[in-house]
PDB file of C-alpha atoms and ligand atoms in Angstrom:
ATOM      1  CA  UNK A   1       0.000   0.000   0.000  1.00 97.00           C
ATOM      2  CA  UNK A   2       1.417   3.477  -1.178  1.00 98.00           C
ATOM      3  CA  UNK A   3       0.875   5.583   2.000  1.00 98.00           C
ATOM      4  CA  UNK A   4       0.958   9.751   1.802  1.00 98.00           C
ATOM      5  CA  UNK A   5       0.944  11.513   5.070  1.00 98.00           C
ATOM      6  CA  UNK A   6       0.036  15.208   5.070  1.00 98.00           C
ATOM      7  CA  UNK A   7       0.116  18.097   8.096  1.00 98.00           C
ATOM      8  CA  UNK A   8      -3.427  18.474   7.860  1.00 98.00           C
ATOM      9  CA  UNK A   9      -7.018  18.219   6.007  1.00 98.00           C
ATOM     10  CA  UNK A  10      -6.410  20.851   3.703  1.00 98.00           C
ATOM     11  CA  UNK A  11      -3.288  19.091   2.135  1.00 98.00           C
ATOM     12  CA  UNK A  12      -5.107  15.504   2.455  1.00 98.00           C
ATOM     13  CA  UNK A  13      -7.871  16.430   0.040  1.00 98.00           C
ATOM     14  CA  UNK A  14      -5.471  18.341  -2.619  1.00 98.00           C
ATOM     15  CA  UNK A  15      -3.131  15.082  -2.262  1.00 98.00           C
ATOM     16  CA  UNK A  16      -6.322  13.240  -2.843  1.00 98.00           C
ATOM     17  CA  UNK A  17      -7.446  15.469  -5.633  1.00 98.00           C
ATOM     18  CA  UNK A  18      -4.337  15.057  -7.703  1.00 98.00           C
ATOM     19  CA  UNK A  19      -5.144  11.176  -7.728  1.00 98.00           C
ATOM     20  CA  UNK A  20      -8.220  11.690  -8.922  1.00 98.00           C
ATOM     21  CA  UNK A  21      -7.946  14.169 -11.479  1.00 98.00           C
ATOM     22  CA  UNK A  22      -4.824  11.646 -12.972  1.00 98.00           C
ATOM     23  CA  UNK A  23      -7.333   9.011 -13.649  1.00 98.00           C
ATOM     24  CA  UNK A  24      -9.847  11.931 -15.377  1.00 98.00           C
ATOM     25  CA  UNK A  25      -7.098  13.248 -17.592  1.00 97.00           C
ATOM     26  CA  UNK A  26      -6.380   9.740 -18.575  1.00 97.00           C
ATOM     27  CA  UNK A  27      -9.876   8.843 -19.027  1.00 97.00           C
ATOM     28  CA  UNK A  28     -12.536  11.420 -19.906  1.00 95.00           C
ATOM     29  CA  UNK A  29     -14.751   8.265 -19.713  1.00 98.00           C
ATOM     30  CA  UNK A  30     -13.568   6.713 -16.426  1.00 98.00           C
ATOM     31  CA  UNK A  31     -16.104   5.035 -13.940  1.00 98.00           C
ATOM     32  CA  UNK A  32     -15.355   6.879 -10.678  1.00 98.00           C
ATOM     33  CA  UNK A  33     -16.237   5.284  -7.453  1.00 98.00           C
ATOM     34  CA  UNK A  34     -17.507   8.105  -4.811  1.00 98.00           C
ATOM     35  CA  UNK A  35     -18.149   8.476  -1.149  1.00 98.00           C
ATOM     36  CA  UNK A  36     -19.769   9.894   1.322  1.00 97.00           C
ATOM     37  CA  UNK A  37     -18.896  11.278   4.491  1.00 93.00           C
ATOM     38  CA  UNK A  38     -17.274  14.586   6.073  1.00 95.00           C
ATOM     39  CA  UNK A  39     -14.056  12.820   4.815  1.00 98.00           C
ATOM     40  CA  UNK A  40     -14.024  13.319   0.866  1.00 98.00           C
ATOM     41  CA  UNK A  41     -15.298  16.601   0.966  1.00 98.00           C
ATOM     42  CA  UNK A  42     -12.348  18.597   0.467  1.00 98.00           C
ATOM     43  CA  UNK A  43     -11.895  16.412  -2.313  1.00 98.00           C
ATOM     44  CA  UNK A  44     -15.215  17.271  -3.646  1.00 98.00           C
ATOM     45  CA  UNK A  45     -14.252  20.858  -3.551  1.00 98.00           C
ATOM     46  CA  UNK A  46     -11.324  20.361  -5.062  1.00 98.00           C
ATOM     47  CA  UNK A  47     -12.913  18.952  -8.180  1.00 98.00           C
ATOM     48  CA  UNK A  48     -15.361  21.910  -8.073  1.00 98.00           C
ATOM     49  CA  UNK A  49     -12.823  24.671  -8.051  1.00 98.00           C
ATOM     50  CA  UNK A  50     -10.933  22.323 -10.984  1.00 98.00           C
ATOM     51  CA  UNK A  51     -14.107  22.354 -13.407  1.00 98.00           C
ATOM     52  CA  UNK A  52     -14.586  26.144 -13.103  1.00 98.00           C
ATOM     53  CA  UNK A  53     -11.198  27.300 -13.172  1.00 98.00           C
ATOM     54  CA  UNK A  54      -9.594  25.078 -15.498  1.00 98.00           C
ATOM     55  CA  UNK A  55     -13.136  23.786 -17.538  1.00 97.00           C
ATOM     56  CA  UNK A  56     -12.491  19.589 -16.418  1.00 97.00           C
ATOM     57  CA  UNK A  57     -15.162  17.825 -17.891  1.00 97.00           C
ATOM     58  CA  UNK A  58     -17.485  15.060 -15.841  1.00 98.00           C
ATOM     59  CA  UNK A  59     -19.720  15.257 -19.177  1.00 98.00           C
ATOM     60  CA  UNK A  60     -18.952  11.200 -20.074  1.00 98.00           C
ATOM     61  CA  UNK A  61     -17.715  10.170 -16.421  1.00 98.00           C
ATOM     62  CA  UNK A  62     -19.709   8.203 -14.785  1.00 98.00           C
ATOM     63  CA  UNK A  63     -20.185   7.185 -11.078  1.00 98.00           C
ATOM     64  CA  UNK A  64     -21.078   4.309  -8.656  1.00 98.00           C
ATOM     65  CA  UNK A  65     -21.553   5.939  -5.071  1.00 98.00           C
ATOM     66  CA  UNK A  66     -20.568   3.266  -2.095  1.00 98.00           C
ATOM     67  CA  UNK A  67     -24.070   3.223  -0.026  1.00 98.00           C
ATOM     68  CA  UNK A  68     -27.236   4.559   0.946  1.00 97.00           C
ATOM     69  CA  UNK A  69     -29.541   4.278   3.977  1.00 95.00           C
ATOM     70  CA  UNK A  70     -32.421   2.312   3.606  1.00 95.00           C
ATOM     71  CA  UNK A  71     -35.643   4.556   3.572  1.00 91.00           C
ATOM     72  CA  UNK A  72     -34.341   7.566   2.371  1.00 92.00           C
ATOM     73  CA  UNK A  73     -34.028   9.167  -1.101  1.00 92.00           C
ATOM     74  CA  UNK A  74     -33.454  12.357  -2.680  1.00 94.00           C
ATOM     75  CA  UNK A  75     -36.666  14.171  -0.469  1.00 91.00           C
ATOM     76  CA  UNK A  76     -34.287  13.610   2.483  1.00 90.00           C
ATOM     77  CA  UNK A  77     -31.466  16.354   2.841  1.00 90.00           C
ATOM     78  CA  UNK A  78     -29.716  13.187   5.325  1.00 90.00           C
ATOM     79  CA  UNK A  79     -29.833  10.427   1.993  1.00 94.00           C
ATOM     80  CA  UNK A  80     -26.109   9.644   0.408  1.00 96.00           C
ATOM     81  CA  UNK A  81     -27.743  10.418  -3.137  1.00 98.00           C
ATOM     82  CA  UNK A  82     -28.736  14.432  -1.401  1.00 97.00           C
ATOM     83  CA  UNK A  83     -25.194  14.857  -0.205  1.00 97.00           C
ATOM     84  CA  UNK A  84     -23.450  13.807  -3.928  1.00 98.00           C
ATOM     85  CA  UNK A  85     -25.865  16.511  -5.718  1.00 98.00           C
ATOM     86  CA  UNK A  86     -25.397  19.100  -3.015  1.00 98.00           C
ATOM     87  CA  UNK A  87     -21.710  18.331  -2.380  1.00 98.00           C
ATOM     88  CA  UNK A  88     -20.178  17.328  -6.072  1.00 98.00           C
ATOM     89  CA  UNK A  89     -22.943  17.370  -9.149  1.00 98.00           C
ATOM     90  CA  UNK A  90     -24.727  20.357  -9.036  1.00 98.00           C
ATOM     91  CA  UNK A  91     -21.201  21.792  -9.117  1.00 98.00           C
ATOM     92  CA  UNK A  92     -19.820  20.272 -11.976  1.00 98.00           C
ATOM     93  CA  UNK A  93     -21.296  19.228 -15.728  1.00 98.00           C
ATOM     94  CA  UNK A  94     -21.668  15.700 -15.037  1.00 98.00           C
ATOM     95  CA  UNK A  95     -24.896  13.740 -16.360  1.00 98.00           C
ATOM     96  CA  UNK A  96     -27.279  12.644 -13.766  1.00 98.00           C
ATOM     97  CA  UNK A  97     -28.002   9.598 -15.502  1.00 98.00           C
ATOM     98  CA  UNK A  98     -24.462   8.235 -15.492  1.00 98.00           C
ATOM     99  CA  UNK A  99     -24.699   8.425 -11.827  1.00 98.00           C
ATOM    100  CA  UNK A 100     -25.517   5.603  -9.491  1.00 98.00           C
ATOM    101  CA  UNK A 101     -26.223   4.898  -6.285  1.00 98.00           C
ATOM    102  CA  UNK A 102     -28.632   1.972  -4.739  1.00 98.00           C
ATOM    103  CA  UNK A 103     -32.270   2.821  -4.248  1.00 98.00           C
ATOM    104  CA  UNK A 104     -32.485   3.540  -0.228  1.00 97.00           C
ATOM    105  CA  UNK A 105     -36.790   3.871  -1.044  1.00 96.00           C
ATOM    106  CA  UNK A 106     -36.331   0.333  -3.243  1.00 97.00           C
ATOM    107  CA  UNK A 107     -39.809  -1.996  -2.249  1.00 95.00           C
ATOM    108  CA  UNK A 108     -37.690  -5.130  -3.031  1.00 96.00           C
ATOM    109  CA  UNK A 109     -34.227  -4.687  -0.800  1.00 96.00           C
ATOM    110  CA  UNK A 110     -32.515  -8.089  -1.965  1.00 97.00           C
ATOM    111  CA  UNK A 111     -33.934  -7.002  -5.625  1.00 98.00           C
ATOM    112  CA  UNK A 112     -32.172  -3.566  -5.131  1.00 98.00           C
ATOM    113  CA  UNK A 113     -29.477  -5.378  -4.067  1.00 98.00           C
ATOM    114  CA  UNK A 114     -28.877  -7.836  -7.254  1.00 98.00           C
ATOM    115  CA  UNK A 115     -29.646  -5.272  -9.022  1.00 98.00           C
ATOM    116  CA  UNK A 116     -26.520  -2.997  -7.734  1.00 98.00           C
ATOM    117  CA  UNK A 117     -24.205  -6.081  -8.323  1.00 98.00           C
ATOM    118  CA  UNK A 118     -24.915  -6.689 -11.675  1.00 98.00           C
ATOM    119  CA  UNK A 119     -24.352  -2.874 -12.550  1.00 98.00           C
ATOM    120  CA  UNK A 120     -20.878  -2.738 -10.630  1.00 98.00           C
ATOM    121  CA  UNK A 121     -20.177  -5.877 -12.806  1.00 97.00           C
ATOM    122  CA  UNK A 122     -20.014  -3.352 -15.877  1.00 97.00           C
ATOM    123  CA  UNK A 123     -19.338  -0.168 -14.329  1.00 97.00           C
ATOM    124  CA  UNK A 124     -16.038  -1.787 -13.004  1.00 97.00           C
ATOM    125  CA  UNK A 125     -14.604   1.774 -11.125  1.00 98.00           C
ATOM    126  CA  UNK A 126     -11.008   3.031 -12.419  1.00 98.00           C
ATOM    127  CA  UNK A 127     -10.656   4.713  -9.077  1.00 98.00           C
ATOM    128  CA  UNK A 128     -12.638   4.099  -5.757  1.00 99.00           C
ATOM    129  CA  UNK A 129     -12.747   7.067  -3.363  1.00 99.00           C
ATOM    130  CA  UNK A 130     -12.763   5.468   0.445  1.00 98.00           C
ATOM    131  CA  UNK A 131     -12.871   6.890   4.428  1.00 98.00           C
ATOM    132  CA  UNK A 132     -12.576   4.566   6.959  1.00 98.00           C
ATOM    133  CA  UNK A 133     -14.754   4.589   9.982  1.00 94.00           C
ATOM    134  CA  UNK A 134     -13.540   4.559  13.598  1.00 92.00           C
ATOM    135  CA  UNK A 135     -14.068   1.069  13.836  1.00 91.00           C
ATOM    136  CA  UNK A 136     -12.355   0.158  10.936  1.00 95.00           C
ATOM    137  CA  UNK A 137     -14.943  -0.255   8.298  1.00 94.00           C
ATOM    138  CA  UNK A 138     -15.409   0.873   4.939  1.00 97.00           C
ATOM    139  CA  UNK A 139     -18.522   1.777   3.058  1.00 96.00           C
ATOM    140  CA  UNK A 140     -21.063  -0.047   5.249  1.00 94.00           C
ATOM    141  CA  UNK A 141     -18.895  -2.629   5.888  1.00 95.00           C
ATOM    142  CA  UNK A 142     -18.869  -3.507   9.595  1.00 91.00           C
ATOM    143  CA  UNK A 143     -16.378  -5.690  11.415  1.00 93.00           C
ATOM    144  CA  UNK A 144     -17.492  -9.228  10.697  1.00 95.00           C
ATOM    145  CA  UNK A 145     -18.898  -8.542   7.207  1.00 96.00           C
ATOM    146  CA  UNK A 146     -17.255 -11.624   4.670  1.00 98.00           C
ATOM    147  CA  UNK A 147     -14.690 -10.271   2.723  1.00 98.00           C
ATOM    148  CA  UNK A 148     -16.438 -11.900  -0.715  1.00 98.00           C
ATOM    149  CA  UNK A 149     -19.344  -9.741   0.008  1.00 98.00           C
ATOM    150  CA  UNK A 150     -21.593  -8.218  -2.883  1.00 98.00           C
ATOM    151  CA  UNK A 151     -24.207  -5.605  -2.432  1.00 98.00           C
ATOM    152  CA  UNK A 152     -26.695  -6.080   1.080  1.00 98.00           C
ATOM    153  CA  UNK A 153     -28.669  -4.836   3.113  1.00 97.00           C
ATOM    154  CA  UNK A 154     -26.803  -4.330   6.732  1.00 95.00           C
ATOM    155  CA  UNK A 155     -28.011  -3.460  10.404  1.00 92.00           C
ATOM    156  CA  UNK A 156     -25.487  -0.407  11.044  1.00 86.00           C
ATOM    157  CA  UNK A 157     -23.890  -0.530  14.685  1.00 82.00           C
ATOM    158  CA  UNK A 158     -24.050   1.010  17.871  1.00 87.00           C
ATOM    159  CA  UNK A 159     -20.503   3.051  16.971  1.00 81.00           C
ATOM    160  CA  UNK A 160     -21.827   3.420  13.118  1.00 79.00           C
ATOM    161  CA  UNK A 161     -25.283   5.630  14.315  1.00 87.00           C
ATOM    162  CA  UNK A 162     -23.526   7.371  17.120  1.00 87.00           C
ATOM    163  CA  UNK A 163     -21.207   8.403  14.379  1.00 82.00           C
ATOM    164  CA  UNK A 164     -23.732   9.154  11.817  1.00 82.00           C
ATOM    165  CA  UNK A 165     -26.001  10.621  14.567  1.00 87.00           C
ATOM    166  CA  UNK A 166     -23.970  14.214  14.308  1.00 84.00           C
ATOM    167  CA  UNK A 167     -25.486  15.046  11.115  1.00 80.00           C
ATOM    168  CA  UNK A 168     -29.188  14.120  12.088  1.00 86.00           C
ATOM    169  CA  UNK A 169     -31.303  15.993  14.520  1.00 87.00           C
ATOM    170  CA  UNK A 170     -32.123  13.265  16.573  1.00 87.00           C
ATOM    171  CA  UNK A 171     -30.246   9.923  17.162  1.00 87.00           C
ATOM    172  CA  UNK A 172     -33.702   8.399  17.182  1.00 87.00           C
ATOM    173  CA  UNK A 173     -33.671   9.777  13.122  1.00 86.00           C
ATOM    174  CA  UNK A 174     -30.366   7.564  12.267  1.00 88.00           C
ATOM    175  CA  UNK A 175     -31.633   4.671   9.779  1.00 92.00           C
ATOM    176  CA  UNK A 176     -30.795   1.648  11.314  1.00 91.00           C
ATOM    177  CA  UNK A 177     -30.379  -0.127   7.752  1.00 94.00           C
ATOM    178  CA  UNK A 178     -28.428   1.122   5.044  1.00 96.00           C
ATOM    179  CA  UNK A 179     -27.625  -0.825   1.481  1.00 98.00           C
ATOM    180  CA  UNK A 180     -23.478  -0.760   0.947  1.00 98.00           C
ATOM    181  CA  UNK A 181     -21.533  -2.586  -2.012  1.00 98.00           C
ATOM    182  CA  UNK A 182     -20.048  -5.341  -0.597  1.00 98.00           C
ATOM    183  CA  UNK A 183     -16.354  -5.903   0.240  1.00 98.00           C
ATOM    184  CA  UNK A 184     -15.944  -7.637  -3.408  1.00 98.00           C
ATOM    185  CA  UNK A 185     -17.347  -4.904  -4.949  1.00 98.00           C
ATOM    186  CA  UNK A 186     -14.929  -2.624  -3.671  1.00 98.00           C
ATOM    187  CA  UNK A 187     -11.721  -4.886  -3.802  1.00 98.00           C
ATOM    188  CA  UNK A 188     -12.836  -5.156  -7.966  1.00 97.00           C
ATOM    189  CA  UNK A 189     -11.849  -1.372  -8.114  1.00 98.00           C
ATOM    190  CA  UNK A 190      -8.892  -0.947 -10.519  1.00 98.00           C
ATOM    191  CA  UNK A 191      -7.621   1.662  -8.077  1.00 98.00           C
ATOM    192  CA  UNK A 192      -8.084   2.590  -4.605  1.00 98.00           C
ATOM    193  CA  UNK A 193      -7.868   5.613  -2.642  1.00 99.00           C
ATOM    194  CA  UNK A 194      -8.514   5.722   0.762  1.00 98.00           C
ATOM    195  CA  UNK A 195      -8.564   8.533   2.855  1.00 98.00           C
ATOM    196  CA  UNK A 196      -8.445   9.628   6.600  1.00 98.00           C
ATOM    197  CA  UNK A 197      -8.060  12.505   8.802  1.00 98.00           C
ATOM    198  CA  UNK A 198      -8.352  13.113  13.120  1.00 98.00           C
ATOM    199  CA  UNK A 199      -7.011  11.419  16.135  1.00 98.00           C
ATOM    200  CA  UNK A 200     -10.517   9.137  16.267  1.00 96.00           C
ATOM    201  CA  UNK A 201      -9.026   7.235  12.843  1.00 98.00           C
ATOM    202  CA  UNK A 202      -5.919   6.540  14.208  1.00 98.00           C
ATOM    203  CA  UNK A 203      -6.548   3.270  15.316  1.00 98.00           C
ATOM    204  CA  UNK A 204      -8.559   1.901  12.267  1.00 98.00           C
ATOM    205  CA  UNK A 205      -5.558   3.540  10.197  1.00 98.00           C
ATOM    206  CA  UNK A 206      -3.055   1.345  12.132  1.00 98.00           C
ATOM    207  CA  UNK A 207      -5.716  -1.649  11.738  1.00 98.00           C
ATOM    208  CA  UNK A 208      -5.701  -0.693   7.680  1.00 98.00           C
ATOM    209  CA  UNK A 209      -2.290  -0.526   7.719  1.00 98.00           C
ATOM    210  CA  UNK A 210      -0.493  -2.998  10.332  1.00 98.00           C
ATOM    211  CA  UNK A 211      -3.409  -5.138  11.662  1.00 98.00           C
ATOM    212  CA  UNK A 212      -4.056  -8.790  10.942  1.00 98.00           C
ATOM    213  CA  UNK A 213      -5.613  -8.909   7.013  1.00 98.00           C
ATOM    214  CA  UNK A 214      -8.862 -10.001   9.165  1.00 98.00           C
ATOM    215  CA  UNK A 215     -12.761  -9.202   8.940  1.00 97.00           C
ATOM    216  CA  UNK A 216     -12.798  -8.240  12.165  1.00 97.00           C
ATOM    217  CA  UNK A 217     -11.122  -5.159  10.467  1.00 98.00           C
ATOM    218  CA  UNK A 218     -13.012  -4.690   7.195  1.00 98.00           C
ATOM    219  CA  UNK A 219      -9.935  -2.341   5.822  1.00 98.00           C
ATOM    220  CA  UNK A 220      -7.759  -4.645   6.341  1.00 98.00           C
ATOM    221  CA  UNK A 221      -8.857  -6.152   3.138  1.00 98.00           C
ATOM    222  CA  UNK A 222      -7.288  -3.692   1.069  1.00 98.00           C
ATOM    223  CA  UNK A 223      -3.822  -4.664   2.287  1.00 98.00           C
ATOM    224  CA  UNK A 224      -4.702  -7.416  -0.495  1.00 98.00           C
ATOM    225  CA  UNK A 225      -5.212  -5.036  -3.235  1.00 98.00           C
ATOM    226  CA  UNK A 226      -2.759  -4.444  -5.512  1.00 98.00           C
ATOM    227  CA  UNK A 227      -3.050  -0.375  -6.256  1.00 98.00           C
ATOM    228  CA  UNK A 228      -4.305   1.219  -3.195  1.00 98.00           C
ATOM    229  CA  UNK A 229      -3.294   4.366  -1.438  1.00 98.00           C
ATOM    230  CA  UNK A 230      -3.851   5.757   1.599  1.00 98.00           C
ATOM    231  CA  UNK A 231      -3.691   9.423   1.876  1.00 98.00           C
ATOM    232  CA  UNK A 232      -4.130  10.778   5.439  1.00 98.00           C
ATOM    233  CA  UNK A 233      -3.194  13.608   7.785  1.00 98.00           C
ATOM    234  CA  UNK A 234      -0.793  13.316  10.754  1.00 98.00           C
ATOM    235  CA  UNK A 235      -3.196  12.557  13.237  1.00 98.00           C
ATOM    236  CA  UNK A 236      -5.114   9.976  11.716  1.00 98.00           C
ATOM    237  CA  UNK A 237      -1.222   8.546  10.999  1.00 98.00           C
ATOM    238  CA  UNK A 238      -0.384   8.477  14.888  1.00 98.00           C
ATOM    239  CA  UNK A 239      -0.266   4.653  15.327  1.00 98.00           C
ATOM    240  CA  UNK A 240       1.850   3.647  11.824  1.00 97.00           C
ATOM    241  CA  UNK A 241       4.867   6.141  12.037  1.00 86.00           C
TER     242      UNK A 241
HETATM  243  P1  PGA B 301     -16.529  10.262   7.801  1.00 96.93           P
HETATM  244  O1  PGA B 301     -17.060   8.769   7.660  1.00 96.93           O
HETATM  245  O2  PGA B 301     -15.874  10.599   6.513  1.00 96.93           O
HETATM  246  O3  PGA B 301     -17.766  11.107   8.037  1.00 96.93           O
HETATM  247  O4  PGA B 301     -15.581  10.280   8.946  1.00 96.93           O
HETATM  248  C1  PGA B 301     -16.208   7.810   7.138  1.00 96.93           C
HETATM  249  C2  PGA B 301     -16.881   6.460   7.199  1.00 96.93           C
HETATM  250  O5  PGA B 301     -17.626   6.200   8.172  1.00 96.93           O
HETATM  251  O6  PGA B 301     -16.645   5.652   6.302  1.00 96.93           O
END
């Protein structure tokens, strides 16, 4: 794993940004994997400021976002597919239609499921944008979850909704389902790029990093992967220096 330690947020999400915008220049038709999350969004706003200063075109990218909470959609300023419009698309001339994200208001979960797995299949993602939460997982991906996991449904954890429960009113408004790609679906990614930032990541960094390749540390998967980086700040890099 390449690893890029910065002095703070700031320089994380330009690091990050330069990644991105690599695969873009090489591809004008690359299949970007997104995120959600206070995390990326420095990198979000560094691809902003890109496509109106310097004209960088989404117009043929396409996108498959990680997850979504089950129950919500688009009429809920708290769904995953609200943050990527408010925080990234509305910004920049990319297509709605080329991007994806599962159906959190689907009738049929395990339908909505399939159905997310068979489109990852052929939107294979040239880069996939990662955080890591506190307890080590990625996307959805709680300690425990089988690393050949597809898409599912998953019952998010006490440390997952306390988390999450910042950006709600209420903790009693945290879904406590959300739909994530699986494990597999993320390991499939040509490229990875995780990121992290603050003393509360430190130990799921070292657990990305140095821990047992183990599913009691969902991140530790990607010390299998054979193009990942990790781009973080100094706190978050406490425990691996
Ligand atoms: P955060 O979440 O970016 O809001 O810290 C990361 C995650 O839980 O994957």
């Amino acid at each position: 794993m390449k690893i890029i330690i910065t002095k703070d947020y700031e320089e994380m999400s330009k690091e990050a940004f330069k990644i991105v915008k690599d695969v873009i220049s090489s591809n004008s038709e690359a299949v970007l994997g997104l995120a959600t999350g206070s995390t990326p969004l420095g990198l979000y706003q560094n691809m902003i400021k890109d496509h109106k200063e310097n004209g960088t075109s989404y117009k043929k990218i396409k996108t498959v976002n990680l997850d979504e909470y089950a129950g919500l959609d688009y009429s809920s300023d708290q769904s995953y597919v609200y943050f990527m419009r408010h925080n990234l698309f509305d910004h920049i001339d990319i297509d709605l239609a080329n991007t994806n994200i599962e159906d959190g208001k689907a009738a049929d979960r395990i339908k909505e499921c399939e159905r997310y797995t068979k489109l990852l299949d052929i939107l294979k993602q040239d880069i996939q944008v990662l955080g890591i939460g506190s307890n080590g997982h990625i996307a959805f991906n709680e300690p425990g979850t089988p690393f050949g996991s597809d898409t599912h449904i998953v019952d998010l954890t006490e440390s997952t909704i306390k988390d999450n429960s910042r950006l709600f009113e209420r903790i009693e408004d945290v879904p406590r389902q959300a739909f994530t790609m699986g494990l597999k679906n993320i390991m499939h990614a040509k490229k990875i790029l995780i990121l992290a930032n603050g003393k509360n990541k430190a130990n799921a960094v070292y657990g990305l990093v140095k821990g047992e390749v183990s599913e009691a540390c969902p991140a530790s998967v990607l010390q299998l992967h054979p193009d990942c980086t990790l781009v973080c700040d100094i706190e978050a890099a406490e425990l691996i220096k």
